[in-house]
Short mmCIF file of C-alpha atoms and ligand atoms in Angstrom, two decimals:
data_model
loop_
_atom_site.label_atom_id
_atom_site.label_comp_id
_atom_site.label_asym_id
_atom_site.label_seq_id
_atom_site.Cartn_x
_atom_site.Cartn_y
_atom_site.Cartn_z
CA MET X 1481 8.76 19.41 -1.15
CA LYS X 1482 6.49 17.86 -3.71
CA LYS X 1483 3.23 16.98 -2.14
CA ASN X 1484 0.95 17.30 -5.10
CA ARG X 1485 -1.23 14.30 -5.90
CA GLU X 1486 -1.66 15.19 -9.57
CA LYS X 1487 2.10 15.23 -10.10
CA ALA X 1488 2.43 11.87 -8.37
CA ILE X 1489 -0.32 10.36 -10.50
CA SER X 1490 1.29 11.56 -13.73
CA LEU X 1491 4.67 10.22 -12.59
CA LEU X 1492 3.03 6.88 -11.79
CA TYR X 1493 1.42 6.66 -15.24
CA GLU X 1494 4.70 7.66 -16.85
CA HIS X 1495 6.42 4.60 -15.37
CA VAL X 1496 3.65 2.02 -14.99
CA GLU X 1497 1.39 0.56 -17.65
CA SER X 1498 0.05 -2.46 -15.81
CA ASN X 1499 -3.49 -1.89 -14.67
CA SER X 1500 -3.03 -4.22 -11.72
CA LEU X 1501 0.02 -2.33 -10.47
CA ILE X 1502 -1.82 0.99 -10.86
CA LYS X 1503 -4.69 -0.46 -8.83
CA HIS X 1504 -2.28 -1.66 -6.18
CA ALA X 1505 -0.79 1.85 -5.96
CA LEU X 1506 -4.29 3.33 -5.62
CA ALA X 1507 -5.21 0.82 -2.92
CA VAL X 1508 -2.06 1.56 -0.91
CA GLU X 1509 -2.72 5.27 -1.42
CA ALA X 1510 -6.23 4.85 -0.01
CA SER X 1511 -4.91 3.01 3.06
CA MET X 1512 -2.15 5.57 3.61
CA ARG X 1513 -4.69 8.38 3.44
CA GLY X 1514 -6.95 6.56 5.88
CA TYR X 1515 -4.07 6.09 8.29
CA ALA X 1516 -2.96 9.72 7.95
CA LYS X 1517 -6.47 10.74 9.00
CA HIS X 1518 -6.36 8.23 11.85
CA PHE X 1519 -3.07 9.62 13.15
CA GLY X 1520 -3.87 13.28 12.34
CA GLU X 1521 -1.05 13.49 9.78
CA ASP X 1522 -0.69 14.97 6.27
CA VAL X 1523 -3.28 13.05 4.24
CA GLU X 1524 -2.12 14.20 0.80
CA TYR X 1525 1.53 13.48 1.49
CA TRP X 1526 0.96 10.03 2.98
CA GLY X 1527 -1.22 9.21 -0.02
CA ILE X 1528 1.57 10.18 -2.41
CA VAL X 1529 3.95 7.79 -0.64
CA GLY X 1530 1.41 5.04 -1.30
CA LEU X 1531 1.03 6.01 -4.94
CA LEU X 1532 4.76 6.02 -5.65
CA HIS X 1533 6.18 3.21 -3.52
CA ASP X 1534 6.23 0.63 -6.35
CA LEU X 1535 6.95 3.06 -9.18
CA ASP X 1536 9.82 0.99 -10.60
CA TYR X 1537 8.37 -2.47 -10.01
CA GLU X 1538 7.07 -3.04 -13.52
CA LYS X 1539 10.23 -2.02 -15.37
CA TYR X 1540 12.80 -3.12 -12.79
CA PRO X 1541 11.34 -5.88 -10.62
CA ASP X 1542 14.86 -7.07 -9.73
CA LYS X 1543 16.09 -3.61 -8.84
CA HIS X 1544 13.08 -2.58 -6.81
CA PRO X 1545 13.12 -0.12 -5.07
CA GLU X 1546 16.55 1.27 -6.02
CA GLU X 1547 15.52 2.40 -9.50
CA GLY X 1548 12.43 4.01 -8.06
CA ILE X 1549 14.51 5.81 -5.46
CA LYS X 1550 16.69 7.31 -8.24
CA ILE X 1551 13.59 8.64 -10.00
CA LEU X 1552 12.04 9.96 -6.79
CA LYS X 1553 15.25 11.74 -5.77
CA LYS X 1554 15.56 13.27 -9.24
CA GLU X 1555 11.99 14.46 -8.95
CA GLY X 1556 12.87 16.19 -5.69
CA TYR X 1557 10.82 14.12 -3.26
CA PRO X 1558 11.82 14.59 0.38
CA GLU X 1559 13.97 12.33 2.53
CA SER X 1560 11.05 11.05 4.57
CA LEU X 1561 9.38 9.71 1.42
CA ILE X 1562 12.64 8.14 0.26
CA ASN X 1563 13.06 6.43 3.64
CA ALA X 1564 9.53 5.06 3.56
CA VAL X 1565 9.95 3.66 0.05
CA MET X 1566 13.30 2.08 0.97
CA GLY X 1567 11.85 0.75 4.19
CA HIS X 1568 8.99 -1.15 2.61
CA VAL X 1569 11.37 -3.66 0.99
CA ASP X 1570 12.93 -6.06 3.50
CA SER X 1571 16.09 -6.66 1.47
CA MET X 1572 17.02 -2.97 1.79
CA ASN X 1573 17.49 -3.42 5.55
CA THR X 1574 16.46 0.18 6.00
CA PRO X 1575 15.16 1.22 9.41
CA ARG X 1576 11.69 2.72 9.09
CA LEU X 1577 12.33 6.06 10.76
CA THR X 1578 8.86 7.56 10.78
CA LYS X 1579 5.32 6.51 11.53
CA MET X 1580 4.66 7.10 7.82
CA ALA X 1581 7.34 4.55 6.88
CA ARG X 1582 6.01 2.01 9.38
CA THR X 1583 2.50 2.56 8.07
CA LEU X 1584 3.51 1.98 4.45
CA TYR X 1585 5.19 -1.26 5.49
CA ALA X 1586 2.06 -2.32 7.37
CA VAL X 1587 -0.52 -1.49 4.67
CA ASP X 1588 1.31 -2.61 1.52
CA GLU X 1589 0.48 -6.32 1.49
CA LEU X 1590 -2.66 -6.12 3.57
CA SER X 1591 -4.34 -3.60 1.25
CA SER X 1592 -4.02 -5.97 -1.70
CA PHE X 1593 -5.05 -8.88 0.48
CA VAL X 1594 -8.27 -7.15 1.54
CA ILE X 1595 -9.05 -6.30 -2.09
CA ALA X 1596 -8.45 -9.95 -3.02
CA CYS X 1597 -10.95 -10.96 -0.32
CA VAL X 1598 -13.48 -8.40 -1.54
CA LEU X 1599 -13.23 -9.61 -5.13
CA VAL X 1600 -14.43 -13.09 -4.18
CA ARG X 1601 -17.40 -11.73 -2.19
CA PRO X 1602 -20.67 -11.27 -4.08
CA THR X 1603 -21.52 -8.18 -1.99
CA LYS X 1604 -17.96 -6.80 -2.23
CA PHE X 1605 -17.35 -4.31 0.64
CA GLU X 1606 -20.92 -4.34 1.85
CA GLY X 1607 -21.12 -6.04 5.23
CA LEU X 1608 -17.42 -6.98 5.17
CA LYS X 1609 -16.23 -7.77 8.69
CA VAL X 1610 -12.73 -7.96 10.13
CA LYS X 1611 -13.33 -11.56 11.15
CA SER X 1612 -13.81 -12.66 7.55
CA ILE X 1613 -10.45 -11.10 6.61
CA LYS X 1614 -8.87 -12.88 9.58
CA LYS X 1615 -10.40 -16.14 8.42
CA LYS X 1616 -8.88 -15.67 4.97
CA LEU X 1617 -5.52 -14.88 6.54
CA LYS X 1618 -5.66 -18.27 8.24
CA ASP X 1619 -6.58 -19.96 4.95
CA LYS X 1620 -3.11 -20.55 3.57
CA ALA X 1621 -4.44 -21.62 0.19
CA PHE X 1622 -6.01 -18.21 -0.37
CA ALA X 1623 -3.74 -15.56 -1.94
CA ARG X 1624 -0.80 -17.72 -0.98
CA ALA X 1625 1.75 -15.17 -2.21
CA VAL X 1626 0.83 -12.90 0.69
CA ASP X 1627 3.22 -13.23 3.60
CA ARG X 1628 1.05 -13.57 6.71
CA ASP X 1629 3.96 -13.16 9.11
CA GLN X 1630 4.90 -9.87 7.47
CA ILE X 1631 1.35 -8.62 7.98
CA LEU X 1632 1.38 -9.45 11.69
CA MET X 1633 4.91 -8.22 12.37
CA SER X 1634 4.45 -4.95 10.51
CA ALA X 1635 1.25 -4.16 12.45
CA GLU X 1636 3.13 -4.86 15.67
CA GLU X 1637 5.94 -2.57 14.59
CA LEU X 1638 3.39 0.16 13.89
CA GLY X 1639 1.93 -0.43 17.33
CA ILE X 1640 -1.57 -1.19 16.14
CA GLU X 1641 -3.67 -4.11 17.19
CA ILE X 1642 -4.45 -6.35 14.21
CA THR X 1643 -8.26 -6.08 14.48
CA GLU X 1644 -8.15 -2.29 14.44
CA HIS X 1645 -5.55 -2.38 11.67
CA ILE X 1646 -7.75 -4.47 9.40
CA GLN X 1647 -10.77 -2.28 10.20
CA ILE X 1648 -8.92 0.93 9.28
CA ILE X 1649 -7.86 -0.63 5.98
CA ILE X 1650 -11.38 -1.88 5.21
CA ASN X 1651 -12.76 1.60 5.91
CA SER X 1652 -10.10 3.30 3.81
CA LEU X 1653 -10.49 0.99 0.83
CA SER X 1654 -14.27 0.85 0.88
CA GLU X 1655 -14.40 4.62 0.30
CA ARG X 1656 -12.72 3.94 -3.04
CA GLU X 1657 -14.66 0.80 -3.95
CA LYS X 1658 -15.52 1.87 -7.49
CA GLU X 1659 -11.91 2.46 -8.46
CA LEU X 1660 -10.46 -0.52 -6.67
CA VAL X 1661 -12.65 -3.53 -7.32
CA LYS X 1662 -13.35 -3.16 -11.01
CA ILE X 1663 -10.50 -5.48 -11.92
CA ASN X 1664 -8.24 -7.83 -10.06
CA LEU X 1665 -5.28 -6.48 -8.11
CA SER X 1666 -1.91 -8.09 -8.28
CA LEU X 1667 -0.55 -9.08 -4.91
CA ILE X 1668 2.69 -7.23 -4.69
FE1 FE2 Z 739 7.20 -2.91 -3.31
FE1 FE2 Z 740 3.48 -2.52 -2.94
#
């Protein structure tokens, strides 16, 4: 089992050049780590799933996540990580077998959405409340690429109430503010 963050980071940089995709991976990592703490699970491992879930997106956007899965299998990553990566893409029709897989699905879009909200705030994370994220979710013109229904349905699947879900993500991301809000994140 490969659970080493350094190895995952070097694999990520080997396959991804885009700064925005790297930032997205780091944001999803931060949320996965926050959720692992919340659930009392393996923080390092859940973080790695976040780091690697879009590994192939830059080179193979049309074959995502299949190309990534090939790389991750070759690198010896365990079945539970493979399932989570498969499960975060709807077109794969892969049942999300673990809480880790359901968490990845629930934090993927919302992590980038929260960062997008933070970037338009003068005070960034300082004083950021759940209700202002909810307000932006209702504003269909803001970050319109983000699928609001997916955010709500994935939180329900995870069994977490949306207010708590957004709060956990805010907390997780704000710990990494310096890394995450320096430049814009793509909304993947
Ligand atoms: Fe993806
Ligand atoms: Fe993603």
